Short mmCIF file of C-alpha atoms and ligand atoms in Angstrom, two decimals:
data_model
loop_
_atom_site.label_atom_id
_atom_site.label_comp_id
_atom_site.label_asym_id
_atom_site.label_seq_id
_atom_site.Cartn_x
_atom_site.Cartn_y
_atom_site.Cartn_z
CA MET K 49 -8.24 17.03 -7.33
CA VAL K 50 -6.92 15.25 -10.39
CA ASP K 51 -6.54 17.67 -13.29
CA GLU K 52 -7.85 16.77 -16.73
CA ASP K 53 -4.47 16.14 -18.34
CA SER K 54 -3.40 13.99 -15.44
CA GLN K 55 -2.03 10.53 -16.24
CA ALA K 56 -2.23 7.61 -13.84
CA ILE K 57 1.16 5.92 -13.46
CA PRO K 58 1.17 2.46 -11.83
CA LEU K 59 3.29 2.53 -8.69
CA CYS K 60 2.88 -0.70 -6.73
CA ASN K 61 0.48 -3.37 -5.59
CA SER K 62 -1.91 -2.52 -2.78
CA ALA K 63 -0.28 -5.14 -0.56
CA ASP K 64 3.06 -3.31 -0.84
CA LEU K 65 1.65 -0.51 1.32
CA GLN K 66 0.96 -1.75 4.83
CA GLU K 67 -0.62 0.33 7.56
CA GLY K 68 2.16 2.22 9.33
CA GLY K 69 4.77 0.18 7.43
CA LEU K 70 7.66 0.95 5.13
CA ALA K 71 7.02 3.38 2.30
CA VAL K 72 7.34 2.62 -1.39
CA SER K 73 9.80 5.10 -2.89
CA PHE K 74 9.68 6.40 -6.45
CA ASP K 75 11.21 9.08 -8.60
CA LEU K 76 9.49 11.78 -10.61
CA ILE K 77 10.13 15.18 -12.09
CA TYR K 78 8.98 18.01 -9.85
CA GLY K 79 9.27 21.52 -11.24
CA GLY K 80 11.78 20.28 -13.84
CA GLN K 81 14.04 18.40 -11.38
CA THR K 82 14.31 14.70 -10.64
CA SER K 83 12.96 14.23 -7.14
CA ARG K 84 12.36 11.38 -4.73
CA ALA K 85 8.87 10.65 -3.50
CA PHE K 86 7.26 8.08 -1.24
CA ALA K 87 3.89 6.45 -0.72
CA ILE K 88 2.43 5.16 2.53
CA ARG K 89 -0.81 3.73 3.90
CA PHE K 90 -2.54 5.38 6.83
CA GLU K 91 -5.98 4.57 8.27
CA GLY K 92 -6.74 2.53 5.17
CA GLY K 93 -5.99 5.31 2.67
CA VAL K 94 -2.92 5.69 0.47
CA HIS K 95 -0.92 8.93 0.41
CA ALA K 96 2.24 10.12 -1.31
CA TYR K 97 4.55 13.08 -0.87
CA LEU K 98 7.81 14.41 -2.16
CA ASN K 99 10.62 13.12 0.03
CA ARG K 100 11.71 16.62 0.88
CA CYS K 101 11.53 18.10 4.35
CA THR K 102 10.23 21.66 4.56
CA HIS K 103 12.81 22.55 7.23
CA VAL K 104 15.85 21.94 5.03
CA ALA K 105 15.24 20.46 1.58
CA MET K 106 16.60 17.01 2.52
CA GLU K 107 15.27 13.49 2.22
CA MET K 108 13.57 12.52 5.45
CA ASP K 109 14.15 8.78 5.90
CA TYR K 110 17.27 7.65 7.70
CA GLN K 111 16.53 4.08 6.66
CA GLU K 112 15.13 3.46 3.20
CA GLY K 113 11.34 3.68 3.42
CA LYS K 114 11.14 4.37 7.17
CA PHE K 115 9.04 7.48 7.68
CA PHE K 116 6.56 6.50 10.40
CA ASP K 117 7.39 7.04 14.05
CA ASP K 118 7.01 4.10 16.43
CA SER K 119 3.36 4.98 17.11
CA GLY K 120 2.52 4.84 13.40
CA GLN K 121 0.72 8.18 13.77
CA TRP K 122 3.27 10.62 12.36
CA LEU K 123 5.76 10.89 9.54
CA LEU K 124 9.09 11.99 10.97
CA CYS K 125 12.09 13.64 9.41
CA ALA K 126 15.20 11.84 10.62
CA SER K 127 17.37 14.98 10.54
CA HIS K 128 15.79 17.19 13.19
CA GLY K 129 12.50 15.55 14.03
CA ALA K 130 9.93 17.51 12.05
CA ALA K 131 6.57 15.68 12.26
CA TYR K 132 3.97 15.59 9.51
CA ALA K 133 0.40 14.32 9.43
CA PRO K 134 0.33 11.13 7.30
CA ASP K 135 -3.02 11.90 5.67
CA SER K 136 -2.37 15.52 4.67
CA GLY K 137 1.37 16.12 4.92
CA GLU K 138 0.67 19.14 7.13
CA CYS K 139 3.35 20.15 9.60
CA ALA K 140 2.36 18.75 13.00
CA GLY K 141 5.38 19.71 15.12
CA GLY K 142 9.11 20.36 15.10
CA PRO K 143 10.97 22.70 12.78
CA CYS K 144 8.97 22.16 9.57
CA ARG K 145 7.89 25.21 7.65
CA GLY K 146 4.61 24.24 6.04
CA GLY K 147 3.44 20.92 4.72
CA LEU K 148 4.93 18.32 2.40
CA VAL K 149 4.18 18.44 -1.32
CA LYS K 150 1.32 16.00 -1.81
CA ILE K 151 1.05 13.68 -4.80
CA GLU K 152 -2.35 12.40 -5.85
CA LEU K 153 -2.78 8.63 -5.58
CA SER K 154 -5.57 6.27 -6.48
CA GLU K 155 -6.10 2.62 -5.66
CA ARG K 156 -8.09 0.26 -7.84
CA ASP K 157 -8.08 -3.51 -8.45
CA ASN K 158 -5.21 -3.88 -5.98
CA VAL K 159 -2.97 -1.46 -7.88
CA VAL K 160 -1.86 1.92 -6.57
CA CYS K 161 -1.22 4.65 -9.16
CA TRP K 162 0.15 8.13 -8.81
CA HIS K 163 -1.24 10.96 -10.88
CA THR K 164 0.77 13.47 -12.83
CA SER K 165 0.03 17.20 -12.71
CA TYR K 166 1.48 20.30 -14.28
CA LEU K 167 4.22 20.25 -11.61
CA LEU K 168 4.67 16.49 -11.27
CA LYS K 169 5.79 14.53 -14.32
CA PRO K 170 7.02 10.99 -14.87
CA LEU K 171 10.70 10.39 -15.59
CA VAL K 172 11.38 10.10 -19.31
CA PHE K 173 13.53 7.14 -20.27
S1 FES B 640 15.70 18.70 7.65
FE1 FES B 640 13.85 17.77 8.36
S2 FES B 640 13.67 18.48 10.39
FE2 FES B 640 15.43 19.51 9.66
#
């Protein structure tokens, strides 16, 4: 759900997110701290999460933007192999403790936007 005060922040073009491909990374403020996040495409839909494993609070990609496993079915943490469902961020195996923090996305006119919330704010320049 998008809350009423939510702002849509343009993130990338639709074509930048390919099925099972590299993620688009971005920064935001989560709970008052600058945090990394990433967006992916899975089964046609776009999804975004904080880049923070729930096993140990570390970034998950060992190569910039590489989150999918070889099958394109799971998001993997490079550190110890926690697996997350790409469409929900739920823990699907390995040492994760709960799901990833999900960030609302929308896609319209070939532009993908992320949506702010009371916990997720844009960086202020
Ligand atoms: S830090 Fe991600 S699996 Fe351990």
